[in-house]
């Protein structure tokens, strides 16, 4: 008799975005005349940068010729892309990352979800609350947690992010082995300073822990004093893996390209205390389970680093940041406490009531869909996330309706 992986049964039955979709479609069925503006799901809305589209087309044409055809490529990604990433994303910011420390993949979701499997099944994990749900759920699937009681899994060290700590978690009180951090944060939109990040790097060194740093939104950091990579912090190469993606930065959510940085000096230990190269482990895992991102997609991603590509990506990011500034201003004017939206596409708003109640209020009174904060962890209760990923017209319309409904 084939049995299931019973850890899956511990997962919370409902999935945030399907719950939202159900409520939205119920509302639409009851009010077919009302149009609904979606500022909920974290997906981009604007077209791919033209530099990427041109490179994408050209690479497809290459594939149509014998001379330009590409079959399986290197699992870790083509040198043209890894070189461009190392130079533009890291070396230019003073972070000494070499191309062979970069693993190109089809998504930061997969990478942040898969990374845990190269670490021990009994590793103690620390996960921010609230945060992108992938980190927690993949550890539940792997059996690193106990049951879920009242919204929290046994065995997980939750890093509470609340108004009191400016949504930057305090260092854990007991030693942990794996630490997930995400800045600019999804869902709170908050950022971390170099000094604050240095405290985590020092903690990881002292405890021989590893930081899994998700920087999927780094392109939204416009404040030059803030780090865009954890490797801008001294010593981070010894203790951190960084996840990046072209999804939110260059509109690749439907095109699929991302990368993970695993520095060569990063170590983890076996039960006998022997040190192992994490780079070698991840390389083994990546090559065994992944066959590379398609050549045209990698060409499209590399175009992000051309002069035109850089300017166009900045145009996209600025467009969304302008939306975010409008949302911030309008919601603050209505008297709400909020964070995020200045170096991030997300605004995290204290709704002063239950998250789902506030969600329903915005949906039924204003026809605007947001994301209830409770879906990202129990510390998210009472908050909602509004996303700046939409057209300027829709954001303005949504804010006018909210103003009218809540004033
Ligand atoms: C959207 C998102 C990702 C997913 O990126 P993909 O490369 O599209 O898989 C990863 N991390 C966070 C925090 C995100 O919000």
XYZ file of C-alpha atoms and ligand atoms in Angstrom:
422
model
C 0.000 0.000 0.000
C 1.454 3.285 -1.086
C 1.427 5.819 1.718
C 1.608 9.564 1.520
C 4.141 11.927 3.039
C 2.030 12.660 6.101
C 3.819 15.919 6.800
C 1.659 17.317 3.991
C -1.423 16.762 6.134
C -0.061 19.287 8.647
C -0.242 22.057 6.075
C -3.050 24.472 6.629
C -5.876 23.431 4.349
C -6.701 26.791 2.885
C -4.427 28.681 0.631
C -4.480 32.444 0.934
C -4.948 33.365 -2.699
C -7.613 30.762 -3.383
C -9.584 32.079 -0.386
C -9.308 35.565 -1.788
C -10.383 34.397 -5.241
C -13.451 32.689 -3.756
C -14.559 35.821 -1.916
C -13.951 37.986 -4.974
C -15.915 35.726 -7.304
C -18.779 35.454 -4.808
C -18.892 39.255 -4.682
C -18.774 39.544 -8.454
C -21.592 37.052 -8.887
C -23.741 38.998 -6.458
C -22.809 42.357 -8.040
C -22.102 41.732 -11.732
C -22.391 45.468 -12.456
C -19.449 46.398 -10.211
C -15.904 46.238 -11.465
C -13.233 45.140 -9.075
C -9.671 46.496 -8.948
C -7.083 43.982 -7.846
C -4.321 45.289 -5.641
C -3.923 41.871 -4.078
C -1.709 39.230 -5.608
C 1.950 40.151 -5.960
C 2.160 39.868 -9.710
C 3.480 42.527 -12.024
C 1.230 43.996 -14.706
C 3.440 45.935 -17.112
C 4.980 44.495 -20.290
C 8.519 43.102 -20.483
C 11.206 45.727 -21.156
C 11.750 46.060 -24.917
C 15.466 45.260 -24.554
C 14.434 41.870 -23.114
C 11.799 41.280 -25.779
C 14.287 41.995 -28.579
C 16.904 39.669 -27.089
C 14.216 37.045 -26.520
C 13.094 37.213 -30.206
C 16.639 37.096 -31.478
C 17.432 34.048 -29.359
C 14.347 32.255 -30.683
C 15.575 32.974 -34.220
C 18.979 31.524 -33.246
C 17.200 28.349 -32.183
C 15.754 28.043 -35.705
C 19.206 27.700 -37.281
C 21.613 24.795 -37.077
C 24.455 27.117 -36.124
C 22.546 28.984 -33.445
C 20.615 26.061 -31.987
C 21.056 25.352 -28.271
C 20.206 22.037 -26.653
C 20.865 21.394 -22.981
C 22.936 24.204 -21.579
C 24.971 24.263 -18.378
C 22.589 23.520 -15.469
C 23.977 26.508 -13.573
C 23.247 28.903 -16.425
C 25.156 30.323 -19.397
C 28.343 32.270 -18.732
C 26.943 35.330 -20.553
C 24.251 35.648 -17.896
C 26.293 34.635 -14.832
C 29.070 37.064 -15.801
C 26.595 39.907 -16.248
C 24.966 39.174 -12.883
C 28.268 39.007 -10.984
C 29.478 42.245 -12.504
C 26.303 44.343 -12.320
C 24.485 43.075 -9.256
C 27.456 42.422 -6.989
C 30.921 43.654 -7.998
C 29.567 47.099 -8.887
C 28.218 47.354 -5.323
C 31.415 46.187 -3.684
C 30.281 42.596 -3.151
C 32.899 40.132 -4.339
C 30.705 37.433 -5.892
C 32.133 35.418 -8.769
C 30.095 34.004 -11.692
C 30.595 30.402 -10.548
C 28.882 31.198 -7.249
C 25.678 32.008 -9.183
C 23.088 29.350 -10.001
C 20.532 30.434 -12.592
C 17.095 28.882 -12.159
C 13.489 29.246 -13.214
C 12.356 30.918 -10.027
C 13.151 32.137 -6.557
C 10.038 30.327 -5.350
C 11.556 26.977 -6.307
C 14.975 27.902 -4.957
C 13.758 29.243 -1.607
C 11.548 26.160 -1.355
C 14.203 23.644 -2.396
C 17.226 24.958 -0.523
C 16.162 23.365 2.775
C 16.667 19.849 1.439
C 20.468 20.092 1.545
C 20.314 20.701 5.302
C 19.683 18.279 8.112
C 16.110 17.190 8.786
C 16.446 18.233 12.410
C 17.879 21.683 11.759
C 16.209 24.383 13.843
C 14.675 26.959 11.568
C 13.832 30.578 12.232
C 11.190 32.177 10.036
C 9.845 35.727 10.141
C 6.164 36.246 10.858
C 4.651 37.579 8.640
C 6.508 36.514 5.506
C 6.263 34.889 2.069
C 4.641 31.519 2.937
C 7.000 29.312 0.885
C 9.741 29.122 3.536
C 7.469 27.758 6.204
C 5.384 25.423 4.052
C 8.411 23.730 2.493
C 9.844 23.044 5.933
C 6.507 21.606 7.029
C 6.530 19.315 3.981
C 10.060 18.215 4.863
C 8.971 17.288 8.386
C 10.938 19.933 10.262
C 7.892 21.013 12.258
C 5.272 19.505 14.476
C 1.546 20.079 14.249
C -0.089 23.441 13.682
C -1.728 24.687 16.868
C -3.654 27.928 16.686
C -1.889 29.028 13.537
C 1.663 28.190 14.610
C 3.715 25.076 13.953
C 5.514 23.388 16.810
C 9.265 23.403 16.518
C 9.580 26.564 14.430
C 11.305 29.613 15.872
C 9.062 32.450 14.723
C 10.675 35.853 14.302
C 7.901 38.270 15.144
C 7.735 41.407 13.033
C 5.447 43.962 14.625
C 5.008 47.694 14.886
C 6.955 47.608 18.191
C 10.148 46.432 16.478
C 9.620 48.354 13.253
C 8.925 45.014 11.563
C 12.607 44.046 11.886
C 12.818 40.866 13.960
C 14.996 40.584 17.040
C 17.744 37.950 17.129
C 16.425 34.611 18.402
C 16.869 33.895 22.082
C 17.932 30.309 21.534
C 20.399 29.100 18.900
C 18.961 28.350 15.482
C 20.572 26.765 12.419
C 18.765 28.186 9.419
C 17.439 31.736 9.290
C 15.127 33.015 6.594
C 15.159 36.753 5.981
C 13.408 38.699 3.228
C 14.177 42.378 2.510
C 12.568 44.462 1.131
C 9.985 42.350 2.847
C 6.981 40.632 1.413
C 4.401 41.456 2.768
C 5.403 44.399 5.001
C 7.471 46.317 2.437
C 10.029 47.181 5.121
C 13.768 47.322 4.514
C 16.775 46.566 6.686
C 19.857 48.723 7.225
C 23.414 47.437 6.853
C 23.927 47.685 10.595
C 20.804 45.684 11.379
C 21.795 43.083 8.817
C 25.321 42.968 10.254
C 23.841 41.864 13.589
C 22.309 38.848 11.820
C 25.545 38.049 10.011
C 27.433 38.168 13.330
C 24.788 36.012 14.978
C 25.063 33.437 12.173
C 28.847 33.348 12.535
C 28.681 32.863 16.280
C 26.098 30.114 16.031
C 27.447 28.495 12.858
C 24.047 29.139 11.304
C 23.180 30.023 7.704
C 21.052 32.966 6.589
C 18.767 32.399 3.612
C 18.333 35.927 2.292
C 15.510 36.537 -0.168
C 16.204 39.751 -2.076
C 13.501 39.327 -4.724
C 12.577 43.012 -4.367
C 16.078 44.540 -4.232
C 15.481 46.632 -7.364
C 12.900 48.654 -5.439
C 15.536 49.922 -3.009
C 16.096 53.512 -4.010
C 17.638 54.698 -0.728
C 21.345 54.347 -1.506
C 22.254 53.846 2.138
C 20.309 50.558 2.252
C 21.881 47.271 1.195
C 20.517 45.600 -1.932
C 22.481 42.445 -1.263
C 23.446 40.788 2.007
C 26.964 40.517 0.580
C 27.341 44.255 1.008
C 27.713 43.365 4.680
C 31.206 42.326 5.711
C 31.561 38.624 6.416
C 28.233 37.657 4.849
C 29.893 35.399 2.274
C 30.731 32.973 5.071
C 27.166 32.668 6.328
C 24.596 33.604 3.697
C 22.841 32.337 0.601
C 21.020 34.984 -1.421
C 17.989 34.529 -3.666
C 17.239 36.900 -6.509
C 14.672 36.941 -9.265
C 13.938 38.804 -12.478
C 10.214 38.416 -11.713
C 9.412 41.552 -9.750
C 12.396 43.568 -10.965
C 12.049 43.094 -14.728
C 8.541 41.722 -15.158
C 9.598 38.070 -15.573
C 6.825 36.469 -13.504
C 5.505 34.726 -16.608
C 8.873 34.371 -18.347
C 10.657 32.663 -15.421
C 14.245 33.421 -14.559
C 15.943 33.824 -11.199
C 19.217 32.966 -9.513
C 20.695 31.897 -6.226
C 24.107 32.879 -4.904
C 25.965 30.253 -2.893
C 29.429 31.520 -1.964
C 32.315 29.058 -2.063
C 33.376 29.756 1.526
C 29.978 28.827 2.939
C 30.182 25.784 5.227
C 27.809 23.428 6.997
C 28.732 20.473 9.172
C 27.965 16.752 9.385
C 27.110 14.896 12.587
C 30.822 14.227 13.219
C 31.631 17.905 13.000
C 33.319 17.776 9.589
C 32.820 20.887 7.491
C 31.267 20.583 4.023
C 31.015 23.029 1.160
C 27.419 24.192 0.797
C 28.255 25.313 -2.744
C 29.192 21.720 -3.649
C 26.015 20.359 -2.060
C 23.764 22.829 -3.847
C 25.596 22.231 -7.115
C 24.977 18.495 -6.736
C 21.308 19.048 -5.970
C 20.821 21.580 -8.751
C 22.476 19.421 -11.442
C 20.623 16.301 -10.339
C 17.167 17.841 -10.289
C 17.308 20.721 -12.748
C 18.251 20.963 -16.414
C 18.724 24.669 -16.850
C 16.662 27.658 -17.940
C 15.933 27.908 -21.660
C 18.459 29.735 -23.818
C 16.004 32.411 -25.061
C 14.907 33.199 -21.505
C 18.501 33.556 -20.322
C 19.207 35.840 -23.273
C 16.161 37.915 -22.352
C 17.386 38.086 -18.734
C 20.906 39.103 -19.772
C 19.396 42.043 -21.676
C 18.360 43.479 -18.300
C 22.036 44.421 -17.896
C 22.379 46.252 -21.224
C 22.280 50.056 -21.133
C 18.728 50.121 -22.532
C 17.702 47.252 -20.273
C 18.890 49.050 -17.152
C 17.034 52.217 -18.123
C 13.847 50.295 -18.927
C 13.934 48.310 -15.690
C 14.397 51.531 -13.773
C 11.374 52.879 -15.643
C 9.279 49.892 -14.532
C 10.403 50.113 -10.934
C 9.826 53.884 -10.822
C 6.354 53.420 -12.256
C 5.372 50.982 -9.504
C 7.070 53.093 -6.829
C 5.019 56.070 -7.962
C 1.872 53.942 -7.500
C 3.150 52.936 -4.075
C 3.687 56.576 -3.097
C 0.085 57.375 -4.061
C -1.246 54.470 -1.995
C 0.873 55.517 0.993
C -0.268 59.098 0.802
C -3.964 58.263 0.428
C -4.083 55.640 3.156
C -2.087 57.813 5.557
C -4.486 60.696 4.857
C -7.338 58.421 5.914
C -5.592 58.020 9.250
C -4.069 54.575 8.852
C -0.693 53.581 10.275
C 1.390 52.049 7.518
C 4.886 50.995 6.487
C 6.533 50.025 3.204
C 5.976 51.424 -0.236
C 9.011 53.699 -0.331
C 11.640 51.082 -1.185
C 9.141 48.372 -1.984
C 6.008 47.753 -4.058
C 4.025 46.728 -0.957
C 2.278 48.848 1.631
C 1.449 47.237 4.953
C -1.499 48.859 6.634
C -2.815 48.515 10.156
C -6.530 48.107 9.530
C -7.328 48.317 13.250
C -9.612 45.314 12.885
C -9.470 41.681 11.783
C -7.589 41.316 8.458
C -10.416 39.524 6.693
C -12.954 42.008 8.016
C -10.935 44.847 6.505
C -10.517 42.841 3.300
C -14.307 42.420 3.052
C -14.861 46.089 3.790
C -12.583 47.210 0.948
C -14.102 44.650 -1.401
C -17.752 45.364 -0.714
C -17.571 49.128 -0.134
C -14.861 50.089 -2.628
C -14.567 47.133 -5.004
C -10.843 46.910 -4.230
C -9.026 43.650 -3.562
C -6.143 43.670 -1.105
C -4.392 40.825 0.689
C -5.316 40.078 4.319
C -2.176 40.157 6.432
C -3.246 37.124 8.447
C -2.462 35.014 5.383
C 1.245 35.677 5.913
C 1.429 34.628 9.552
C -0.288 35.298 12.830
C 1.557 38.613 13.366
C -0.113 39.774 10.156
C -3.534 39.709 11.735
C -5.026 43.177 11.844
C -3.033 44.230 8.775
C -3.599 44.238 5.052
C -1.111 44.392 2.197
C -1.822 46.651 -0.746
C 0.274 46.047 -3.833
C 1.455 48.757 -6.219
C 1.516 46.298 -9.120
C -1.206 47.750 -11.313
C -1.702 50.597 -13.749
C -1.539 54.171 -12.469
C -5.162 54.617 -13.641
C -6.349 51.671 -11.576
C -4.404 52.742 -8.508
C -5.884 56.245 -8.717
C -9.363 54.870 -9.248
C -8.981 52.413 -6.359
C -7.748 55.133 -4.013
C -10.601 57.467 -4.968
C -13.095 54.712 -4.210
C -11.462 53.856 -0.890
C -11.444 57.540 0.073
C -15.148 57.754 -0.684
C -16.011 54.493 1.094
C -13.990 55.052 4.278
C -14.117 58.777 4.809
C 7.454 36.793 -5.830
C 8.441 36.320 -4.835
C 9.354 35.322 -5.133
C 9.141 34.463 -6.344
O 9.900 34.718 -7.384
P 9.881 33.824 -8.680
O 11.270 34.018 -9.168
O 8.828 34.371 -9.578
O 9.615 32.389 -8.339
C 10.324 34.995 -4.214
N 10.367 35.601 -3.018
C 9.477 36.533 -2.679
C 9.566 37.151 -1.342
C 8.495 36.919 -3.571
O 7.576 37.811 -3.205
